[in-house]
Tab-separated table of C-alpha atoms and ligand atoms in Angstrom:
chain	number	residue	atom	x	y	z
A	1	UNK	CA	21.700	22.751	1.322
A	2	UNK	CA	23.644	20.384	-0.594
A	3	UNK	CA	25.215	19.159	2.306
A	4	UNK	CA	21.889	18.394	3.892
A	5	UNK	CA	20.705	16.328	0.954
A	6	UNK	CA	23.723	14.230	0.896
A	7	UNK	CA	22.688	12.934	4.424
A	8	UNK	CA	21.152	9.619	5.195
A	9	UNK	CA	17.426	9.859	6.098
A	10	UNK	CA	16.939	7.768	9.119
A	11	UNK	CA	13.265	6.936	7.977
A	12	UNK	CA	14.893	5.330	5.081
A	13	UNK	CA	16.084	2.446	7.391
A	14	UNK	CA	14.148	-0.519	8.866
A	15	UNK	CA	15.401	-2.018	12.132
A	16	UNK	CA	17.930	-4.164	10.633
A	17	UNK	CA	19.544	-1.525	8.531
A	18	UNK	CA	19.291	1.256	11.344
A	19	UNK	CA	21.044	-1.622	13.781
A	20	UNK	CA	23.818	-2.146	11.041
A	21	UNK	CA	24.106	1.594	10.562
A	22	UNK	CA	25.117	2.035	14.277
A	23	UNK	CA	27.125	-1.116	14.757
A	24	UNK	CA	29.162	0.002	11.867
A	25	UNK	CA	29.394	3.316	13.511
A	26	UNK	CA	30.720	1.934	16.609
A	27	UNK	CA	27.434	2.074	18.650
A	28	UNK	CA	25.456	-0.528	20.413
A	29	UNK	CA	22.832	-2.099	18.198
A	30	UNK	CA	20.173	-1.038	20.868
A	31	UNK	CA	20.728	2.628	19.885
A	32	UNK	CA	18.922	1.750	17.075
A	33	UNK	CA	15.920	0.624	18.830
A	34	UNK	CA	15.959	3.735	21.171
A	35	UNK	CA	15.986	5.957	17.848
A	36	UNK	CA	13.103	4.049	16.153
A	37	UNK	CA	11.090	4.142	19.505
A	38	UNK	CA	11.676	8.007	19.304
A	39	UNK	CA	10.276	8.565	15.809
A	40	UNK	CA	7.396	6.053	15.750
A	41	UNK	CA	6.308	5.697	19.171
A	42	UNK	CA	6.363	9.181	20.130
A	43	UNK	CA	6.401	11.116	17.108
A	44	UNK	CA	9.849	12.722	17.880
A	45	UNK	CA	11.867	13.796	14.765
A	46	UNK	CA	14.448	16.060	16.444
A	47	UNK	CA	17.550	14.463	17.584
A	48	UNK	CA	18.126	16.984	20.047
A	49	UNK	CA	14.921	15.603	21.924
A	50	UNK	CA	16.047	12.164	21.783
A	51	UNK	CA	17.059	12.492	25.351
A	52	UNK	CA	18.316	8.769	26.398
A	53	UNK	CA	21.172	9.093	23.469
A	54	UNK	CA	24.583	10.472	24.651
A	55	UNK	CA	25.522	14.188	23.664
A	56	UNK	CA	28.324	12.815	21.228
A	57	UNK	CA	25.655	10.236	19.461
A	58	UNK	CA	23.175	13.159	19.299
A	59	UNK	CA	25.735	15.238	17.582
A	60	UNK	CA	27.209	12.459	15.169
A	61	UNK	CA	23.717	11.949	14.128
A	62	UNK	CA	22.904	15.362	13.344
A	63	UNK	CA	26.169	15.487	11.511
A	64	UNK	CA	25.594	12.490	9.512
A	65	UNK	CA	22.270	11.953	9.253
A	66	UNK	CA	18.527	14.056	9.018
A	67	UNK	CA	15.065	12.898	9.774
A	68	UNK	CA	13.271	14.046	6.540
A	69	UNK	CA	9.457	13.377	6.122
A	70	UNK	CA	7.226	14.487	3.285
A	71	UNK	CA	4.946	17.433	3.806
A	72	UNK	CA	1.232	17.313	3.656
A	73	UNK	CA	-0.102	20.002	1.214
A	74	UNK	CA	-3.897	20.222	1.650
A	75	UNK	CA	-6.592	18.268	3.399
A	76	UNK	CA	-9.888	17.040	1.925
A	77	UNK	CA	-13.006	15.582	4.276
A	78	UNK	CA	-15.696	13.703	2.776
A	79	UNK	CA	-19.130	13.548	3.947
A	80	UNK	CA	-18.688	10.120	5.419
A	81	UNK	CA	-15.661	11.111	7.626
A	82	UNK	CA	-13.008	9.775	4.991
A	83	UNK	CA	-10.052	12.334	4.747
A	84	UNK	CA	-7.638	12.453	1.633
A	85	UNK	CA	-4.316	14.333	1.925
A	86	UNK	CA	-2.203	15.644	-0.797
A	87	UNK	CA	1.433	15.085	0.154
A	88	UNK	CA	4.200	17.076	-1.354
A	89	UNK	CA	7.105	14.560	-1.789
A	90	UNK	CA	9.700	17.176	-3.538
A	91	UNK	CA	9.577	20.109	-5.719
A	92	UNK	CA	7.611	18.790	-8.450
A	93	UNK	CA	5.416	15.677	-7.179
A	94	UNK	CA	2.617	14.958	-4.858
A	95	UNK	CA	0.604	11.771	-4.198
A	96	UNK	CA	-2.426	11.192	-2.301
A	97	UNK	CA	-3.036	9.154	1.148
A	98	UNK	CA	-6.585	8.374	2.024
A	99	UNK	CA	-7.673	7.483	5.844
A	100	UNK	CA	-10.962	5.718	6.100
A	101	UNK	CA	-12.847	5.676	9.622
A	102	UNK	CA	-15.065	2.880	10.395
A	103	UNK	CA	-16.827	1.700	13.829
A	104	UNK	CA	-14.261	-0.654	14.917
A	105	UNK	CA	-11.064	0.416	12.826
A	106	UNK	CA	-9.292	2.822	10.916
A	107	UNK	CA	-7.794	2.214	7.816
A	108	UNK	CA	-5.190	4.101	6.207
A	109	UNK	CA	-4.622	3.678	2.538
A	110	UNK	CA	-1.274	4.286	1.282
A	111	UNK	CA	0.499	5.032	-2.048
A	112	UNK	CA	3.775	3.401	-3.283
A	113	UNK	CA	4.408	5.071	-6.486
A	114	UNK	CA	4.282	8.425	-8.299
A	115	UNK	CA	1.722	7.467	-10.684
A	116	UNK	CA	1.663	3.850	-12.191
A	117	UNK	CA	2.920	2.112	-15.449
A	118	UNK	CA	0.339	-0.800	-15.488
A	119	UNK	CA	-1.954	0.935	-17.407
A	120	UNK	CA	-5.321	-1.145	-15.820
A	121	UNK	CA	-7.856	0.426	-18.190
A	122	UNK	CA	-10.584	1.198	-15.426
A	123	UNK	CA	-8.150	3.034	-13.172
A	124	UNK	CA	-7.659	6.797	-12.913
A	125	UNK	CA	-4.065	6.689	-11.695
A	126	UNK	CA	-3.020	4.644	-14.501
A	127	UNK	CA	-4.234	7.382	-16.842
A	128	UNK	CA	-1.809	9.879	-15.229
A	129	UNK	CA	1.345	7.982	-16.410
A	130	UNK	CA	4.167	7.177	-14.243
A	131	UNK	CA	6.899	9.485	-12.873
A	132	UNK	CA	8.945	7.508	-10.030
A	133	UNK	CA	9.160	5.034	-7.111
A	134	UNK	CA	8.662	6.473	-3.746
A	135	UNK	CA	11.445	5.934	-1.177
A	136	UNK	CA	10.904	4.056	2.047
A	137	UNK	CA	10.645	7.679	3.884
A	138	UNK	CA	7.993	8.693	1.565
A	139	UNK	CA	5.888	5.465	2.092
A	140	UNK	CA	6.296	5.366	5.892
A	141	UNK	CA	6.226	8.954	5.864
A	142	UNK	CA	2.344	8.679	4.990
A	143	UNK	CA	1.968	6.567	7.801
A	144	UNK	CA	3.656	8.987	10.048
A	145	UNK	CA	1.831	11.951	9.027
A	146	UNK	CA	-1.369	10.630	9.369
A	147	UNK	CA	-0.723	9.500	12.745
A	148	UNK	CA	0.337	13.029	13.701
A	149	UNK	CA	-2.539	14.791	12.033
A	150	UNK	CA	-4.743	12.284	14.062
A	151	UNK	CA	-3.295	12.827	17.311
A	152	UNK	CA	-1.891	9.361	17.783
A	153	UNK	CA	1.481	10.520	19.084
A	154	UNK	CA	-0.060	12.481	21.779
A	155	UNK	CA	-2.988	10.487	23.089
A	156	UNK	CA	-1.120	7.102	22.003
A	157	UNK	CA	-4.719	5.634	21.164
A	158	UNK	CA	-4.326	3.985	17.878
A	159	UNK	CA	-6.647	5.819	15.521
A	160	UNK	CA	-5.004	3.702	12.317
A	161	UNK	CA	-5.443	0.349	12.935
A	162	UNK	CA	-5.007	-0.982	9.532
A	163	UNK	CA	-2.623	-0.069	6.660
A	164	UNK	CA	-3.594	-1.091	2.883
A	165	UNK	CA	-1.127	-0.747	0.137
A	166	UNK	CA	-3.996	0.363	-2.321
A	167	UNK	CA	-3.076	3.857	-3.193
A	168	UNK	CA	-1.421	5.079	-6.259
A	169	UNK	CA	1.147	2.952	-7.879
A	170	UNK	CA	1.969	-1.151	-7.778
A	171	UNK	CA	3.549	-1.830	-4.598
A	172	UNK	CA	5.292	-5.066	-5.557
A	173	UNK	CA	7.106	-3.094	-8.382
A	174	UNK	CA	8.768	-0.798	-5.597
A	175	UNK	CA	9.549	-3.959	-3.699
A	176	UNK	CA	12.719	-2.969	-1.774
A	177	UNK	CA	11.198	0.454	-0.282
A	178	UNK	CA	7.607	-1.480	0.284
A	179	UNK	CA	9.133	-4.479	2.225
A	180	UNK	CA	11.179	-1.723	4.302
A	181	UNK	CA	7.990	0.175	4.899
A	182	UNK	CA	6.424	-3.159	6.044
A	183	UNK	CA	9.050	-4.220	8.369
A	184	UNK	CA	8.592	-0.913	9.990
A	185	UNK	CA	4.892	-1.101	9.828
A	186	UNK	CA	5.147	-4.642	11.673
A	187	UNK	CA	8.269	-3.994	13.867
A	188	UNK	CA	7.263	-3.449	17.787
A	189	UNK	CA	10.186	-0.790	17.670
A	190	UNK	CA	8.123	0.517	14.374
A	191	UNK	CA	4.132	1.065	14.379
A	192	UNK	CA	3.925	-2.673	15.913
A	193	UNK	CA	0.984	-3.623	13.785
A	194	UNK	CA	0.066	-7.397	13.331
A	195	UNK	CA	0.563	-8.818	9.872
A	196	UNK	CA	-3.088	-9.578	9.481
A	197	UNK	CA	-3.713	-5.627	9.658
A	198	UNK	CA	-1.274	-4.807	6.945
A	199	UNK	CA	-2.597	-5.609	3.402
A	200	UNK	CA	-0.529	-5.339	0.023
A	201	UNK	CA	-2.775	-5.067	-2.737
A	202	UNK	CA	-0.991	-6.121	-6.329
A	203	UNK	CA	-2.332	-6.443	-9.750
A	204	UNK	CA	-0.295	-9.747	-9.827
A	205	UNK	CA	3.424	-9.403	-9.948
A	206	UNK	CA	4.189	-13.052	-9.427
A	207	UNK	CA	8.006	-12.797	-8.531
A	208	UNK	CA	7.044	-9.893	-5.896
A	209	UNK	CA	4.251	-12.296	-4.308
A	210	UNK	CA	6.869	-14.997	-3.776
A	211	UNK	CA	9.539	-12.700	-2.206
A	212	UNK	CA	7.101	-11.284	0.171
A	213	UNK	CA	6.272	-14.731	1.296
A	214	UNK	CA	9.624	-15.154	2.547
A	215	UNK	CA	10.385	-11.712	3.554
A	216	UNK	CA	7.430	-10.813	5.598
A	217	UNK	CA	4.259	-12.648	4.992
A	218	UNK	CA	1.392	-9.855	5.534
A	219	UNK	CA	-2.214	-10.282	4.012
A	220	UNK	CA	-2.380	-10.120	0.182
A	221	UNK	CA	-4.900	-8.769	-2.077
A	222	UNK	CA	-5.189	-9.700	-5.502
A	223	UNK	CA	-6.608	-7.208	-8.065
A	224	UNK	CA	-7.880	-10.208	-10.240
A	225	UNK	CA	-10.970	-8.313	-12.046
A	226	UNK	CA	-11.608	-11.095	-14.800
A	227	UNK	CA	-11.737	-14.981	-14.528
A	228	UNK	CA	-10.467	-15.737	-18.154
A	229	UNK	CA	-7.110	-14.598	-19.749
A	230	UNK	CA	-8.731	-13.010	-22.927
A	231	UNK	CA	-10.580	-10.241	-20.603
A	232	UNK	CA	-7.987	-9.835	-18.457
A	233	UNK	CA	-5.051	-9.487	-20.821
A	234	UNK	CA	-7.183	-6.422	-22.107
A	235	UNK	CA	-8.387	-4.568	-18.638
A	236	UNK	CA	-5.351	-5.531	-16.661
A	237	UNK	CA	-2.475	-5.772	-18.926
A	238	UNK	CA	0.193	-7.039	-16.807
A	239	UNK	CA	-1.610	-10.507	-17.270
A	240	UNK	CA	0.144	-10.928	-20.382
A	241	UNK	CA	3.231	-11.262	-18.534
A	242	UNK	CA	1.968	-13.472	-15.540
A	243	UNK	CA	-1.528	-15.159	-16.794
A	244	UNK	CA	-4.279	-16.088	-14.581
A	245	UNK	CA	-2.846	-19.804	-13.648
A	246	UNK	CA	0.312	-18.491	-12.628
A	247	UNK	CA	-0.938	-15.645	-10.375
A	248	UNK	CA	-3.228	-18.137	-8.838
A	249	UNK	CA	-0.571	-20.663	-8.296
A	250	UNK	CA	1.516	-18.116	-6.456
A	251	UNK	CA	-1.778	-17.339	-4.538
A	252	UNK	CA	-1.625	-21.101	-3.216
A	253	UNK	CA	1.983	-20.928	-2.261
A	254	UNK	CA	1.000	-17.746	-0.264
A	255	UNK	CA	-1.435	-19.725	1.746
A	256	UNK	CA	-0.044	-23.040	1.962
A	257	UNK	CA	0.047	-23.422	5.551
A	258	UNK	CA	-3.159	-23.666	7.832
A	259	UNK	CA	-2.758	-20.582	9.761
A	260	UNK	CA	-2.190	-18.219	6.623
A	261	UNK	CA	-4.869	-15.556	6.259
A	262	UNK	CA	-7.207	-16.167	2.914
A	263	UNK	CA	-6.352	-13.904	0.093
A	264	UNK	CA	-8.631	-11.043	-0.685
A	265	UNK	CA	-9.771	-11.125	-4.374
A	266	UNK	CA	-10.639	-8.099	-5.713
A	267	UNK	CA	-13.132	-7.692	-8.113
A	268	UNK	CA	-14.084	-4.389	-9.768
A	269	UNK	CA	-17.864	-4.714	-11.241
A	270	UNK	CA	-17.725	-3.183	-14.782
A	271	UNK	CA	-21.367	-3.200	-16.501
A	272	UNK	CA	-21.165	-5.467	-19.501
A	273	UNK	CA	-17.547	-6.354	-19.236
A	274	UNK	CA	-16.932	-8.762	-16.440
A	275	UNK	CA	-20.312	-9.020	-14.597
A	276	UNK	CA	-22.306	-11.759	-16.176
A	277	UNK	CA	-23.490	-15.010	-14.309
A	278	UNK	CA	-21.310	-17.032	-16.496
A	279	UNK	CA	-18.130	-14.761	-15.228
A	280	UNK	CA	-19.503	-15.267	-11.767
A	281	UNK	CA	-19.309	-19.496	-11.898
A	282	UNK	CA	-15.814	-18.924	-14.024
A	283	UNK	CA	-14.636	-17.247	-11.257
A	284	UNK	CA	-15.790	-19.762	-8.602
A	285	UNK	CA	-13.908	-22.456	-10.569
A	286	UNK	CA	-10.652	-20.133	-10.665
A	287	UNK	CA	-10.735	-19.805	-7.063
A	288	UNK	CA	-11.223	-23.537	-5.947
A	289	UNK	CA	-8.949	-24.715	-3.864
A	290	UNK	CA	-7.254	-21.277	-2.946
A	291	UNK	CA	-8.277	-20.230	0.624
A	292	UNK	CA	-9.716	-16.971	-0.507
A	293	UNK	CA	-12.399	-14.290	0.332
A	294	UNK	CA	-13.747	-11.969	-2.615
A	295	UNK	CA	-14.210	-8.133	-2.755
A	296	UNK	CA	-16.703	-6.744	-5.224
A	297	UNK	CA	-15.791	-3.318	-5.799
A	298	UNK	CA	-18.471	-0.876	-7.586
A	299	UNK	CA	-16.708	0.577	-10.135
A	300	UNK	CA	-15.989	4.636	-9.218
A	301	UNK	CA	-15.911	6.779	-12.088
A	302	UNK	CA	-13.593	9.329	-13.065
A	303	UNK	CA	-13.310	12.153	-16.029
A	304	UNK	CA	-12.906	10.454	-19.546
A	305	UNK	CA	-13.350	6.732	-18.441
A	306	UNK	CA	-15.562	4.786	-20.932
A	307	UNK	CA	-16.758	2.180	-18.363
A	308	UNK	CA	-19.611	2.418	-15.944
A	309	UNK	CA	-20.500	0.588	-12.643
A	310	UNK	CA	-22.628	-2.671	-12.961
A	311	UNK	CA	-26.040	-2.108	-11.532
A	312	UNK	CA	-26.831	-3.109	-7.682
A	313	UNK	CA	-29.008	-5.909	-8.746
A	314	UNK	CA	-26.396	-7.522	-11.060
A	315	UNK	CA	-23.614	-6.909	-8.255
A	316	UNK	CA	-26.178	-8.830	-5.815
A	317	UNK	CA	-26.769	-12.018	-8.406
A	318	UNK	CA	-23.131	-12.273	-8.979
A	319	UNK	CA	-22.320	-12.326	-5.627
A	320	UNK	CA	-25.071	-14.783	-4.718
A	321	UNK	CA	-23.247	-17.247	-7.120
A	322	UNK	CA	-20.099	-17.075	-5.330
A	323	UNK	CA	-21.981	-17.185	-1.881
A	324	UNK	CA	-23.901	-20.552	-3.088
A	325	UNK	CA	-20.473	-21.882	-3.845
A	326	UNK	CA	-19.365	-21.271	-0.338
A	327	UNK	CA	-16.885	-17.992	-0.985
A	328	UNK	CA	-17.367	-15.453	1.597
A	329	UNK	CA	-17.962	-12.486	-0.623
A	330	UNK	CA	-18.455	-9.154	0.422
A	331	UNK	CA	-19.326	-5.848	-2.034
A	332	UNK	CA	-16.846	-3.245	-0.714
A	333	UNK	CA	-18.722	0.090	0.198
A	334	UNK	CA	-17.452	3.202	-1.664
A	335	UNK	CA	-16.067	5.633	0.513
A	336	UNK	CA	-14.841	9.178	-0.144
A	337	UNK	CA	-16.042	9.402	-3.668
A	338	UNK	CA	-17.278	12.914	-3.061
A	339	UNK	CA	-13.630	13.984	-2.671
A	340	UNK	CA	-12.234	11.633	-5.242
A	341	UNK	CA	-10.460	9.463	-2.521
A	342	UNK	CA	-12.445	6.226	-3.649
A	343	UNK	CA	-10.393	3.148	-5.196
A	344	UNK	CA	-8.677	4.349	-8.438
A	345	UNK	CA	-9.715	7.598	-7.845
A	346	UNK	CA	-6.313	8.904	-6.679
A	347	UNK	CA	-4.109	11.039	-9.085
A	348	UNK	CA	-1.927	13.728	-7.015
A	349	UNK	CA	-0.136	16.146	-8.920
A	350	UNK	CA	2.755	15.269	-11.165
A	351	UNK	CA	4.277	15.125	-14.501
A	352	UNK	CA	4.722	11.527	-16.103
A	353	UNK	CA	7.893	10.711	-17.144
A	354	UNK	CA	6.707	7.606	-19.297
A	355	UNK	CA	3.486	5.591	-19.878
A	356	UNK	CA	5.466	2.320	-20.981
A	357	UNK	CA	6.234	-0.528	-18.808
A	358	UNK	CA	8.599	0.229	-15.760
A	359	UNK	CA	11.821	-2.069	-15.396
A	360	UNK	CA	11.905	-3.039	-11.608
A	361	UNK	CA	13.453	-5.085	-8.737
A	362	UNK	CA	11.652	-8.097	-9.520
A	363	UNK	CA	12.761	-8.943	-13.001
A	364	UNK	CA	9.636	-7.786	-15.018
A	365	UNK	CA	10.801	-5.936	-18.502
B	401	SAH	N1	-1.462	-1.406	-8.113
B	401	SAH	C1	-2.262	-2.131	-6.792
B	401	SAH	C2	-3.120	-1.397	-5.798
B	401	SAH	C3	-3.775	-0.132	-6.152
B	401	SAH	S1	-5.482	-0.181	-6.343
B	401	SAH	C4	-3.270	-3.020	-7.344
B	401	SAH	O1	-3.766	-2.861	-8.438
B	401	SAH	O2	-3.993	-3.752	-6.382
B	401	SAH	C5	-6.505	-0.774	-5.207
B	401	SAH	C6	-7.728	-1.485	-5.885
B	401	SAH	O3	-8.694	-0.787	-6.695
B	401	SAH	C7	-7.411	-2.670	-7.284
B	401	SAH	O4	-7.844	-3.677	-6.867
B	401	SAH	C8	-7.755	-1.876	-8.245
B	401	SAH	O5	-7.816	-2.596	-9.308
B	401	SAH	C9	-8.885	-1.039	-7.962
B	401	SAH	N2	-9.532	0.052	-8.863
B	401	SAH	C10	-8.988	0.667	-9.728
B	401	SAH	N3	-9.800	1.507	-10.278
B	401	SAH	C11	-10.912	1.502	-9.910
B	401	SAH	C12	-11.977	2.067	-10.060
B	401	SAH	N4	-12.020	3.162	-11.161
B	401	SAH	N5	-13.084	1.691	-9.491
B	401	SAH	C13	-12.917	0.678	-8.455
B	401	SAH	N6	-11.806	0.160	-8.124
B	401	SAH	C14	-10.650	0.280	-8.777
């Protein structure tokens, strides 16, 4: 068992890393492509079944590596077709992953951390505290498992067409594992999704946004939720490290070329907190010069919260201000709230180790 745990998990490698591993082991780099295709195109995770690899290579891989995925513990189904899986990642912890089917696409919402350290006041995950980062295999594993359950490997028909990093955790505070996952999602030897169909949502980790721009520029969503620093400091505390003007400047850098996709600005509608017409006009000013579209998100309730959602008339009036100023704006439809699968309702099952800010790979203290 201990030996088994020491083995390298092939699901923790993106293409570059796997190529280097094979070359270091004296193999040709195209062997890495064959292995990736077995895992991500055909859903084969038993090395013995990878029949185009030589016997020697298969023995080597069995000896030195493993292919280890997380496990689905349970599935909940919403009236609206949304599915939520509780996924066990080790003996103590589980996280949640949500599949949202729509007419023309299927979106999988994946988690990147066990809990979250950022303490956004309106988010249920934040209330749980933070335990640890997920590994690459635990993040891409959510996508693999959902594809398997939805029959993709058997039918080769894409059911998951879009991936959003909007589950538990702050993706850019687990940068190294998130970027490897993004590479596997967008690689033709991996899941082969276009960059447009992969969206990283962040509460505003500026150094992470700049790294993502260089490393693999997928679609970006920003959890803005307020148009002035005083309010944002209080509801999204990471704003004290990266205030609105710095955050929006990084958004501008992210979209400097004409071909870049606009940034999605997420704005949760909190009754009497951030939903006035003055807030709407302020938001218009903030977004001036930044290629963006706005998603207004009705607040989803969870036990113990003192917030409530803005009324529909207030949301519409807010939206009209943005639209009149030429900003493409939609109100996000709430999906899966009957099974607590909507934005900000994911909690998993774990014991928090800390509720303090996490040290991280992009230099935040
Ligand atoms: N940590 C990342 C991704 C997770 S949350 C981020 O902050 O972007 C995905 C979106 O849901 C974010 O915009 C988040 O602010 C929003 N959200 C969190 N709690 C919510 C709630 N109770 N109701 C509606 N949206 C919520």
